PDB file of C-alpha atoms in Angstrom:
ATOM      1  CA  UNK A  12    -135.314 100.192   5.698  1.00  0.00           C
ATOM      2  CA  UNK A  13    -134.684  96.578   5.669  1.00  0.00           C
ATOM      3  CA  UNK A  14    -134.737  94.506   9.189  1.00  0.00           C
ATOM      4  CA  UNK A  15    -132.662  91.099   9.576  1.00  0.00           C
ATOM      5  CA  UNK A  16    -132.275  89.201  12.943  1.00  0.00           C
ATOM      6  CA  UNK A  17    -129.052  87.353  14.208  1.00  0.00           C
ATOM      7  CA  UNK A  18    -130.916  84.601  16.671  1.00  0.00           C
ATOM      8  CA  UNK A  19    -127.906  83.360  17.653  1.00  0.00           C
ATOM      9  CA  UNK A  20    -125.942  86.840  17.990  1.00  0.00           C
ATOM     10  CA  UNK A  21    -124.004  87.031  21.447  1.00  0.00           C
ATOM     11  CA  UNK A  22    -124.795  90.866  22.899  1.00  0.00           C
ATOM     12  CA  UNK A  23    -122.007  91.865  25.021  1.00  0.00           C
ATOM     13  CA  UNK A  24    -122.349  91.689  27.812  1.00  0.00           C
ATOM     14  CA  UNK A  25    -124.384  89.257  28.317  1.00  0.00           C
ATOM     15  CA  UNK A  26    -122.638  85.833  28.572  1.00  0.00           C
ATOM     16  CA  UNK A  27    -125.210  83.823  25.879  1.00  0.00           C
ATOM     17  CA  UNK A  28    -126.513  83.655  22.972  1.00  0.00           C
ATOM     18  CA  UNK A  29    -129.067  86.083  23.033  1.00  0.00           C
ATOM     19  CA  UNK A  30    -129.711  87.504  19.403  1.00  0.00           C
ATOM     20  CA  UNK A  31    -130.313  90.632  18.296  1.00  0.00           C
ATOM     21  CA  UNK A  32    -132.112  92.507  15.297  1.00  0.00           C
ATOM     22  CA  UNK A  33    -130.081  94.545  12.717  1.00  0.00           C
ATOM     23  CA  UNK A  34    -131.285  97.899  10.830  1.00  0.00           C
ATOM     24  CA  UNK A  35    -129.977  98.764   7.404  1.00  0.00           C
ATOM     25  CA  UNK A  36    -131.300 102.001   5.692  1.00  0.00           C
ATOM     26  CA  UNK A  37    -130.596 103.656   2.421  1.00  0.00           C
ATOM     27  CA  UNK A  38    -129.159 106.838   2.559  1.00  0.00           C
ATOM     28  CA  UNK A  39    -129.005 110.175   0.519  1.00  0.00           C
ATOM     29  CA  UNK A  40    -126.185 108.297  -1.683  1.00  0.00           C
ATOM     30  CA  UNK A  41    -127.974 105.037  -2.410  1.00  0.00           C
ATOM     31  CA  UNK A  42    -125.902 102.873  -0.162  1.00  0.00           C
ATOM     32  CA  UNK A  43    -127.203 100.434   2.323  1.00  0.00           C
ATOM     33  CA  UNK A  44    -125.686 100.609   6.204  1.00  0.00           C
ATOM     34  CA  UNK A  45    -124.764  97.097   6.944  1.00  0.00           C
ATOM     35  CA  UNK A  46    -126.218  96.662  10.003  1.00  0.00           C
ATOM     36  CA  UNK A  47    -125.281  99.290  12.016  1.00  0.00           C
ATOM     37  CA  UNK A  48    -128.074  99.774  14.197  1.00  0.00           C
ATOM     38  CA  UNK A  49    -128.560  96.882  16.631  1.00  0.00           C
ATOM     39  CA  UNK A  50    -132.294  96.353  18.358  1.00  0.00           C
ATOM     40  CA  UNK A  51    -133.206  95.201  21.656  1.00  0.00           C
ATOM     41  CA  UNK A  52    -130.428  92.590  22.469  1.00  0.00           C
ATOM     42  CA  UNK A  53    -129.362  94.066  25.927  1.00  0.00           C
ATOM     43  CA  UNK A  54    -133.358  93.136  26.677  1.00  0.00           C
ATOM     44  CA  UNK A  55    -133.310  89.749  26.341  1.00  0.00           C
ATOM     45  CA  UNK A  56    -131.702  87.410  28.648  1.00  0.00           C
ATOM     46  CA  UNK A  57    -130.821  83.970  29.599  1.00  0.00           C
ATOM     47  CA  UNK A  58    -129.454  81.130  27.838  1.00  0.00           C
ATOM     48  CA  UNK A  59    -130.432  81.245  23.654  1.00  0.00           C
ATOM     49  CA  UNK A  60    -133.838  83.144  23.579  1.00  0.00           C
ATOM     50  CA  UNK A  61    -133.466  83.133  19.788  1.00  0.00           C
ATOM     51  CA  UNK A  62    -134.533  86.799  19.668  1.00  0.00           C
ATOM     52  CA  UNK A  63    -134.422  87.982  15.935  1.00  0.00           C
ATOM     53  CA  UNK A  64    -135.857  84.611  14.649  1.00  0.00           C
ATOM     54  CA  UNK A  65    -138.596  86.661  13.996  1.00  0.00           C
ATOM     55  CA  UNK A  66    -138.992  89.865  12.497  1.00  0.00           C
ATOM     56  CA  UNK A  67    -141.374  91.741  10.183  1.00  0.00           C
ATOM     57  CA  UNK A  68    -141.214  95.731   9.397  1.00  0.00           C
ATOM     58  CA  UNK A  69    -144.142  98.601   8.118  1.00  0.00           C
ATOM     59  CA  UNK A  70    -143.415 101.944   7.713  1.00  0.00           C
ATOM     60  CA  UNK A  71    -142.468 102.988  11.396  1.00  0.00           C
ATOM     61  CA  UNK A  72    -142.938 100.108  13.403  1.00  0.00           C
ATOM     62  CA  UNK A  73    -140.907  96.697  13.920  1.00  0.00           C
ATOM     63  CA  UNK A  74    -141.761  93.917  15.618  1.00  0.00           C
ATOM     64  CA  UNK A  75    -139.099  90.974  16.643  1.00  0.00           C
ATOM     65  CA  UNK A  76    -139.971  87.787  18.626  1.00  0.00           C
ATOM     66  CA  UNK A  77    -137.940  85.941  20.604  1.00  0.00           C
ATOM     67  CA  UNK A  78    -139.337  82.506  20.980  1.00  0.00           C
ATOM     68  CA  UNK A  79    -137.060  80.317  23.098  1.00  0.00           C
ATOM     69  CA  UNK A  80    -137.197  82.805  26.195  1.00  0.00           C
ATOM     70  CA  UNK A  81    -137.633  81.715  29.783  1.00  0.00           C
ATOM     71  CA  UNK A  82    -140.410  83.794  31.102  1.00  0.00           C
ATOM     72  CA  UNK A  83    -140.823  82.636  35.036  1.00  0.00           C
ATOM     73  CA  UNK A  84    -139.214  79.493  34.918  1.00  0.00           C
ATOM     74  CA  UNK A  85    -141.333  78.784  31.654  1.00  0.00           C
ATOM     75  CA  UNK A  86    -138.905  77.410  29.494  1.00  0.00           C
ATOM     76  CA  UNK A  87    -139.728  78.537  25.755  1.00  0.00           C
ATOM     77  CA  UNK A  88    -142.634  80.892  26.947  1.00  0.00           C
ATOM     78  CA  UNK A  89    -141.331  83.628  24.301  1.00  0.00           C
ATOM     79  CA  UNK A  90    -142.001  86.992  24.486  1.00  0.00           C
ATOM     80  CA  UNK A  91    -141.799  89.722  21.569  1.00  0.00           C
ATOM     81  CA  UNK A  92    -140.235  93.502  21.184  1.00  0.00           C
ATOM     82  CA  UNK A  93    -141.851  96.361  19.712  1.00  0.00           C
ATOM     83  CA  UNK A  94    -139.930  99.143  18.187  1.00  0.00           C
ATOM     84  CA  UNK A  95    -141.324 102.724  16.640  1.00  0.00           C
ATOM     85  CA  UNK A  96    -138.951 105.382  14.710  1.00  0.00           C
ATOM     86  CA  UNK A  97    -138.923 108.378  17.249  1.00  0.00           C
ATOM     87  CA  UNK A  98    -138.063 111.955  15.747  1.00  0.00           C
ATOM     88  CA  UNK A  99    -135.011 111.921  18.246  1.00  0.00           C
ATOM     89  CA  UNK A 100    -133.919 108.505  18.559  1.00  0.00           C
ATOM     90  CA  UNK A 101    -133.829 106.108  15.168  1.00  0.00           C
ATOM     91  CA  UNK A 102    -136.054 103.469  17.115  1.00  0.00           C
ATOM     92  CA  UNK A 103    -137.552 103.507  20.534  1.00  0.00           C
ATOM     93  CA  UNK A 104    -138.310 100.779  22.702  1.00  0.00           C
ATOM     94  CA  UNK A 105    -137.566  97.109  23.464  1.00  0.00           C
ATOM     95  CA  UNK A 106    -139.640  96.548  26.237  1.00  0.00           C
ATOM     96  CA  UNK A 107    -140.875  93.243  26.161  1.00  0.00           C
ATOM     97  CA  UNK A 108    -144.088  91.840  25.430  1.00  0.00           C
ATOM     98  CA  UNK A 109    -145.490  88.424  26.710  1.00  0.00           C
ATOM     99  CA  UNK A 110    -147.804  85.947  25.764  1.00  0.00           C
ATOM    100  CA  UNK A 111    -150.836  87.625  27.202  1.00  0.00           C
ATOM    101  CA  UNK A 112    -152.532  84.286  28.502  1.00  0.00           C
ATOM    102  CA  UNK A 113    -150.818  83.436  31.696  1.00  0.00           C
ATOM    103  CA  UNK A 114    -148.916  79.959  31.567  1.00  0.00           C
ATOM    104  CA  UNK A 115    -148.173  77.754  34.955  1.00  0.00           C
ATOM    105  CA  UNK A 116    -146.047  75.446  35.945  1.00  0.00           C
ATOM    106  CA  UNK A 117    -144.629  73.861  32.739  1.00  0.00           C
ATOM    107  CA  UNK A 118    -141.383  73.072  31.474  1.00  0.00           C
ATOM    108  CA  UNK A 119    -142.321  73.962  28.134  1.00  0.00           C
ATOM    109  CA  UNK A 120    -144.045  76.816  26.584  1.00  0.00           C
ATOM    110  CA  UNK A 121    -146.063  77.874  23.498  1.00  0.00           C
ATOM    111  CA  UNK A 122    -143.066  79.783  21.597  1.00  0.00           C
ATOM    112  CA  UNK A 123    -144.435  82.710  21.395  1.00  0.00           C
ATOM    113  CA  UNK A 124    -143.035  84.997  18.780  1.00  0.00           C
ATOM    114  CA  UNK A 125    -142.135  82.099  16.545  1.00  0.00           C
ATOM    115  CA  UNK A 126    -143.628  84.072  13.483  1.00  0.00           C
ATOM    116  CA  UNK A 127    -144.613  87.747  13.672  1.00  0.00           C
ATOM    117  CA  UNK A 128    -146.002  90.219  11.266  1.00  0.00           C
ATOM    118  CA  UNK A 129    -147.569  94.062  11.355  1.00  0.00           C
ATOM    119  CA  UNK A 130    -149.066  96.325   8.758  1.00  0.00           C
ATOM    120  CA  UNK A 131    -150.878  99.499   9.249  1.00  0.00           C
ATOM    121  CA  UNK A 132    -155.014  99.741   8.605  1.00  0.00           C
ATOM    122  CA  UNK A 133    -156.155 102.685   7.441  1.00  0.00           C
ATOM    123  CA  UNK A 134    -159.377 101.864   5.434  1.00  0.00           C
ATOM    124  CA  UNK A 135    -162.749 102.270   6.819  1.00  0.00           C
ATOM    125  CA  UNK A 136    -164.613  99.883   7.739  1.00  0.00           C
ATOM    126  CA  UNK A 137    -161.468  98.922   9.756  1.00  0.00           C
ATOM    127  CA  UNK A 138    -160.059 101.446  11.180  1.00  0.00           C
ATOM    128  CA  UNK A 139    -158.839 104.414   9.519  1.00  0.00           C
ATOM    129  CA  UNK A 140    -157.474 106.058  12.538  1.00  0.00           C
ATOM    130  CA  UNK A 141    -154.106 104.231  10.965  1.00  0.00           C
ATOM    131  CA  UNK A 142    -153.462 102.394  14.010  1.00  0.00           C
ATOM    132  CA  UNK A 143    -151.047  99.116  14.044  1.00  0.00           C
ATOM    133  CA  UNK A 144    -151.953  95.702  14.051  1.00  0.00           C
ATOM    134  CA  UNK A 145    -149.104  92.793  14.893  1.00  0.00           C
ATOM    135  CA  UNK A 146    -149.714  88.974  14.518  1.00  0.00           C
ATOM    136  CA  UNK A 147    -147.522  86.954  16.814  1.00  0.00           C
ATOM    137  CA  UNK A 148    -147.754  82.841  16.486  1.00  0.00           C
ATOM    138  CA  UNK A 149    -147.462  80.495  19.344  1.00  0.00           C
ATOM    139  CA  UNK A 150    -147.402  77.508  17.752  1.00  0.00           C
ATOM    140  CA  UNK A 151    -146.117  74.395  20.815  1.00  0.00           C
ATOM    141  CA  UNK A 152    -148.292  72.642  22.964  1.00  0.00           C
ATOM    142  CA  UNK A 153    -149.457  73.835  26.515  1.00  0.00           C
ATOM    143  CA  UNK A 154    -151.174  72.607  29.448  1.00  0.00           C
ATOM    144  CA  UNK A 155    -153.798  75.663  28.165  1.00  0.00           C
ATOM    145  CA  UNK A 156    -153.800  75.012  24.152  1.00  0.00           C
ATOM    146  CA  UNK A 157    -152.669  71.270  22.764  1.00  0.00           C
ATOM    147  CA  UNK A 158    -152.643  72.860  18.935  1.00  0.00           C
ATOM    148  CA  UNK A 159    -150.711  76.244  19.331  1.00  0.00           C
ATOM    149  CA  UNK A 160    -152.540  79.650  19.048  1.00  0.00           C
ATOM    150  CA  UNK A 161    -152.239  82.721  17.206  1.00  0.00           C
ATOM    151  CA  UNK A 162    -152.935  86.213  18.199  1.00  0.00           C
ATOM    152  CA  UNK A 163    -153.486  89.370  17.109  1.00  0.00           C
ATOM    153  CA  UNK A 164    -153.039  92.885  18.807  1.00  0.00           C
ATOM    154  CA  UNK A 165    -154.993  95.496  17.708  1.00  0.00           C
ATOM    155  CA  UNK A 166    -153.552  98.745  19.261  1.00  0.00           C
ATOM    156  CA  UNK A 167    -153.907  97.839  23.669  1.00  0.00           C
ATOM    157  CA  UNK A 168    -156.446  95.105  22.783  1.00  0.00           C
ATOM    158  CA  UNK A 169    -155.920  91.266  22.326  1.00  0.00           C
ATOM    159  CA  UNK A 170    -157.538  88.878  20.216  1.00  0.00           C
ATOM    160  CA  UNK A 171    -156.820  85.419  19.086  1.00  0.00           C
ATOM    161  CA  UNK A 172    -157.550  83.834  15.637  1.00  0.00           C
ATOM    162  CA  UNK A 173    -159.150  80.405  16.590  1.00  0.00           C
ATOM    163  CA  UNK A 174    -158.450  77.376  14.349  1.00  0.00           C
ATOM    164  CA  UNK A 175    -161.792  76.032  12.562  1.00  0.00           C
ATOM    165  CA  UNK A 176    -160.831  72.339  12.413  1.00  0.00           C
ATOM    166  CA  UNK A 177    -158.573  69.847  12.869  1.00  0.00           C
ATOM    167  CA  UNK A 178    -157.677  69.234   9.142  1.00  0.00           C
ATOM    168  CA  UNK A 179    -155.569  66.411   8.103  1.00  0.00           C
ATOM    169  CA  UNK A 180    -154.410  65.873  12.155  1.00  0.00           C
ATOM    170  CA  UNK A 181    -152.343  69.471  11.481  1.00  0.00           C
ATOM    171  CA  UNK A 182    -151.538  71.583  14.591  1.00  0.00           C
ATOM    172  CA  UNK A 183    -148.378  73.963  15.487  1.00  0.00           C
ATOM    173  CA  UNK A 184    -151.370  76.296  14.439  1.00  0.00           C
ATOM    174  CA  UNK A 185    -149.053  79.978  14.264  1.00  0.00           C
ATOM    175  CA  UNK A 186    -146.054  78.479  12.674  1.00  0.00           C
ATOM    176  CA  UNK A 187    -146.170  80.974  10.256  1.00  0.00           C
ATOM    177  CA  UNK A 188    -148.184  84.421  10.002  1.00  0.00           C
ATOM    178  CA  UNK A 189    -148.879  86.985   7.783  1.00  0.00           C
ATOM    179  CA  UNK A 190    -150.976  89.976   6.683  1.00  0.00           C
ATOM    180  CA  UNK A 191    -152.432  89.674   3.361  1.00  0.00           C
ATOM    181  CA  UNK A 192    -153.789  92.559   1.569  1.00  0.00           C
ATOM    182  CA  UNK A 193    -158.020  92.208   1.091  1.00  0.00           C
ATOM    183  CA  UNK A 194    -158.425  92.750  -2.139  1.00  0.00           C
ATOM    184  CA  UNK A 195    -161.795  93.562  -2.240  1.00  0.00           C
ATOM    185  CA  UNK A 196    -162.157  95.975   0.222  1.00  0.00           C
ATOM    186  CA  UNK A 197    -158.586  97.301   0.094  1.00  0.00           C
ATOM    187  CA  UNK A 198    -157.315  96.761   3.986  1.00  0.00           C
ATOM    188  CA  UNK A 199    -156.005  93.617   5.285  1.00  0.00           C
ATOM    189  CA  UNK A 200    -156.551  90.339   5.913  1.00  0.00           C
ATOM    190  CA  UNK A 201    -154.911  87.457   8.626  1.00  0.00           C
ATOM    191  CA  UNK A 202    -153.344  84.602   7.579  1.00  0.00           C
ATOM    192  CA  UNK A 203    -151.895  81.669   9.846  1.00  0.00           C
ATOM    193  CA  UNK A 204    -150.515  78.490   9.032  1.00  0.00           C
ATOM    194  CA  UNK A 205    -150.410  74.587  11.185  1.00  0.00           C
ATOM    195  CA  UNK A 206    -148.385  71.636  10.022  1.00  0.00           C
ATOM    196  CA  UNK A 207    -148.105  68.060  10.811  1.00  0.00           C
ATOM    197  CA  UNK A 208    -145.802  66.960  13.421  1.00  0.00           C
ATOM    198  CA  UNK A 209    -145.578  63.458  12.763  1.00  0.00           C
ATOM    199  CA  UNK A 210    -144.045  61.488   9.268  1.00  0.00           C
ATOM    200  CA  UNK A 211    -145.446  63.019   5.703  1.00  0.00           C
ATOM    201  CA  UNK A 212    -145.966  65.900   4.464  1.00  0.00           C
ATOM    202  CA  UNK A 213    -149.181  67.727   5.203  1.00  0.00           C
ATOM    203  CA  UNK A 214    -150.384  71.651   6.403  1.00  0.00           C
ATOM    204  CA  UNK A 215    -152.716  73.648   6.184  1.00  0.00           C
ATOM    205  CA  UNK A 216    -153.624  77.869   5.839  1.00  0.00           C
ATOM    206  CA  UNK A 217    -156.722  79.592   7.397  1.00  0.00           C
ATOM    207  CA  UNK A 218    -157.768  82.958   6.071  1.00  0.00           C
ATOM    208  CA  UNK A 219    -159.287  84.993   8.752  1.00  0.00           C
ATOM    209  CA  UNK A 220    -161.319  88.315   8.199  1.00  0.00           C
ATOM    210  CA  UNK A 221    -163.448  90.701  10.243  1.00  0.00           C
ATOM    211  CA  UNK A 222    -166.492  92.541   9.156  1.00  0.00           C
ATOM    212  CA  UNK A 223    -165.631  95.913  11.020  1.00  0.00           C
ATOM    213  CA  UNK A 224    -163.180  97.094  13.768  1.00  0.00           C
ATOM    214  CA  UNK A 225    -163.292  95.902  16.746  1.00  0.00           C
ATOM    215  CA  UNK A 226    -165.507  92.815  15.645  1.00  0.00           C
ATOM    216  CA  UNK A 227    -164.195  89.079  16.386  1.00  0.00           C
ATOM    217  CA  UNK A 228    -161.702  87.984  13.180  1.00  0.00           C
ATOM    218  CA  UNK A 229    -163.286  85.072  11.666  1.00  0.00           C
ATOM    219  CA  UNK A 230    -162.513  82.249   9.672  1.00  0.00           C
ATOM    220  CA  UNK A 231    -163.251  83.030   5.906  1.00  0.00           C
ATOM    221  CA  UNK A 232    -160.969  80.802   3.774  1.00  0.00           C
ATOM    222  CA  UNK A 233    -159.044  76.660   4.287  1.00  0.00           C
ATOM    223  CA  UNK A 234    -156.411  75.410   1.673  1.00  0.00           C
ATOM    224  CA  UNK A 235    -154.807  72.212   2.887  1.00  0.00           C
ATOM    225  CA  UNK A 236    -151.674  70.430   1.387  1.00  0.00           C
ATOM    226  CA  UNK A 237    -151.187  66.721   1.716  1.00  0.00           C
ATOM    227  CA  UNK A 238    -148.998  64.113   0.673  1.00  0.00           C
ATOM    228  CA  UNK A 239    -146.124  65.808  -0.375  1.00  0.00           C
ATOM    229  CA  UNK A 240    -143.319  64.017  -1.790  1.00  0.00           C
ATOM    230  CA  UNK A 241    -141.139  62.901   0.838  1.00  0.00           C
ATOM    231  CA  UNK A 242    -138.597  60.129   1.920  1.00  0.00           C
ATOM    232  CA  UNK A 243    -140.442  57.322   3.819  1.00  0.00           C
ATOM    233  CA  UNK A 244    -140.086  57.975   7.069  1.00  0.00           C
ATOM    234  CA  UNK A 245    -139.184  61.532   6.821  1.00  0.00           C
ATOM    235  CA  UNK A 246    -141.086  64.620   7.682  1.00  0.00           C
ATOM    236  CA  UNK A 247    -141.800  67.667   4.903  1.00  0.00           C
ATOM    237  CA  UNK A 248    -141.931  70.663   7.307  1.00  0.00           C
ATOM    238  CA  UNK A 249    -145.109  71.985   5.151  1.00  0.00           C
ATOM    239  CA  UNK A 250    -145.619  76.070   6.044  1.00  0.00           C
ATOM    240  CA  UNK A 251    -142.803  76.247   7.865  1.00  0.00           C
ATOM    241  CA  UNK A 252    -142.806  79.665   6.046  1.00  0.00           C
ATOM    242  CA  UNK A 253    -145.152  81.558   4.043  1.00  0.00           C
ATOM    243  CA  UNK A 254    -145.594  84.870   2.158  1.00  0.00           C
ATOM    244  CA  UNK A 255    -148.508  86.574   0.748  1.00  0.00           C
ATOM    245  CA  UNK A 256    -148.203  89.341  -1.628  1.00  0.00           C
ATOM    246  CA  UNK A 257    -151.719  90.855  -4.168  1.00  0.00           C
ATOM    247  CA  UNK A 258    -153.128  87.604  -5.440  1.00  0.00           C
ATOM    248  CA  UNK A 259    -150.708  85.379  -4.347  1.00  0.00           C
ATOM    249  CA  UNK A 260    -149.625  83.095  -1.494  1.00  0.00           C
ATOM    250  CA  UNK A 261    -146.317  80.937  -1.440  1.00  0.00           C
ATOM    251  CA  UNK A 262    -145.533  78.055   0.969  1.00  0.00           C
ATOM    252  CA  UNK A 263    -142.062  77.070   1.856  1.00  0.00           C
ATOM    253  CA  UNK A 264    -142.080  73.220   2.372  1.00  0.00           C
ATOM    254  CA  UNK A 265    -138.543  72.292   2.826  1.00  0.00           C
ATOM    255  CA  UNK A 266    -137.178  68.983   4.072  1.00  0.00           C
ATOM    256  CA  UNK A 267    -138.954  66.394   1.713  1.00  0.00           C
ATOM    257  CA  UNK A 268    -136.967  64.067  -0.658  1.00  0.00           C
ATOM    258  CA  UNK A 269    -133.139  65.369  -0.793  1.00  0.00           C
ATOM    259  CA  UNK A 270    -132.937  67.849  -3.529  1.00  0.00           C
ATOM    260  CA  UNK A 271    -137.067  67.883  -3.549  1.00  0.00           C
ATOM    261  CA  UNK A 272    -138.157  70.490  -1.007  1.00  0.00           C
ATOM    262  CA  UNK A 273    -140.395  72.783  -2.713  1.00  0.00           C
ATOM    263  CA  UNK A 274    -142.716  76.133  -2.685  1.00  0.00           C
ATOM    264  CA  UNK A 275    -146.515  76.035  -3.565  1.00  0.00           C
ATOM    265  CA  UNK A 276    -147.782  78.969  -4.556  1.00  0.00           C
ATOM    266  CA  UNK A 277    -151.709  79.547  -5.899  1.00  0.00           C
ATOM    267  CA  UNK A 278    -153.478  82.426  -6.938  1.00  0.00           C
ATOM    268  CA  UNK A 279    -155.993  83.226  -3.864  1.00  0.00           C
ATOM    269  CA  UNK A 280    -159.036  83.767  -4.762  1.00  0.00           C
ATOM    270  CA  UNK A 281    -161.299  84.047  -1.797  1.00  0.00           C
ATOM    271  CA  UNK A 282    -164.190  81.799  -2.235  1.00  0.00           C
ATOM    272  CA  UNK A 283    -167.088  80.164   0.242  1.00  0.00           C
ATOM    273  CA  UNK A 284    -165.552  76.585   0.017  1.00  0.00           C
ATOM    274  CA  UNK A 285    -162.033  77.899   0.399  1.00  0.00           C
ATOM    275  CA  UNK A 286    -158.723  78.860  -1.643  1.00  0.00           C
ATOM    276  CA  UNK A 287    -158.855  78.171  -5.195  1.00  0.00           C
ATOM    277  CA  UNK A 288    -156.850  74.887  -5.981  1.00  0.00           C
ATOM    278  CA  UNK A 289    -153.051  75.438  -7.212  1.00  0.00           C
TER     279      UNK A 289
END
């Protein structure tokens, strides 16, 4: 299967951008669908929710955020949309999930859904039952978090990965997500990235790790990035994206110097002080 989202795909009916989340599959003769089976759209409503900005997929489950959506008057609260293959129906659901920590009276929210990612545990310690996990990020401002948040779901229950430190004045902590596979004890790992918001180029990714399920996910691992080459005055959006894959973990840095923006990558190799240096 491969999952793409449309942010700014208008649903008819509804009268806005809305987005919506495309599904491709192979069939029996090779050849891709283009997009023929559209997720969730009629769900999400209001003016530009971005739904589909976000989007990750494992075996029978997607998840899709939709950052930008009004939630109670919350501007930008963001909500997210889980979808399982049923044995009827090629994916069921869309009801929406919410940022499970109540926000009040603000005119901006925490984006939540900005970056998502799942992947299915089913080694023990964990939790071999085979049960889903999803990563959401959250990564503006509130009246509740000044540095963004991140959080995890581990089947009905919710936990948060809490940021460490303040490291090189980086928050928008959840601007990007991911799963990484633990390669010593063969299930998975959290990974979550913040970034400068002001002039420069700095960021920085936390590993996070539990010791068995149902345990608090801790902070394990720090690698920070600073000074990238930028244009004075400019801002490199460091970890705007990031991907993490065996032994490896890429960065997408893009808008440095014109023609510049780059992608760290570094073996990871879990020590106590941190990631090993690039």
């Amino acid at each position: 299967d491969l999952v793409v989202g449309a942010p700014a795909h208008r649903f008819i009916p509804n009268s806005h951008n809305t987005g919506t989340v495309f599904v491709s599959m192979l069939n029996s003769l090779g050849l891709w669908t283009q997009g023929a089976i559209p997720l969730g759209a009629e769900t999400f409503e209001g003016v530009n929710p971005q739904y589909g900005r976000s989007v990750a997929l494992d075996g029978d489950v997607i998840i899709a955020g939709a950052p930008s959506l009004m939630v109670n008057g919350n501007k930008g609260a963001g909500a997210v949309a889980i979808f399982t293959r049923g044995q009827f129906s090629p994916w069921a659901g869309n009801t929406p999930i919410e940022n499970p920590d109540a926000i009040m009276n603000e005119t901006q929210g925490s984006n939540f859904g900005t970056d998502v990612d799942v992947v299915k545990q089913v080694v023990s310690p964990r939790n071999p039952t085979g049960e889903y996990y999803y990563l959401i990020g959250a990564p503006l401002k509130t009246i509740n978090n000044d540095v963004g948040q991140v959080y995890l779901l581990e089947g009905n229950t919710w936990n948060t990965l809490n940021r460490p430190e303040n490291v090189l004045g980086n928050d928008r902590f959840g601007s990007a997500v991911r799963f990484r596979e633990d390669l010593e004890n063969g299930d998975h790992q959290a990974i979550a990235c913040a970034r400068d918001t002001g002039t420069g180029g700095t960021g920085s990714v936390y590993l996070f790790d539990q010791t068995n399920f149902g345990q608090p996910w801790l902070p394990k691992a720090t690698f920070v990035i600073g000074d990238a080459d930028v244009q004075p005055g400019s801002e490199a959006v460091i970890c705007q994206d990031l991907a993490a894959w065996g032994p490896m973990l890429a960065i997408a840095a893009p808008n440095g110097v014109p023609s510049q923006s780059a992608v760290y990558s570094n073996p990871v190799i879990i020590k106590s002080d941190g990631f090993e240096e690039p």
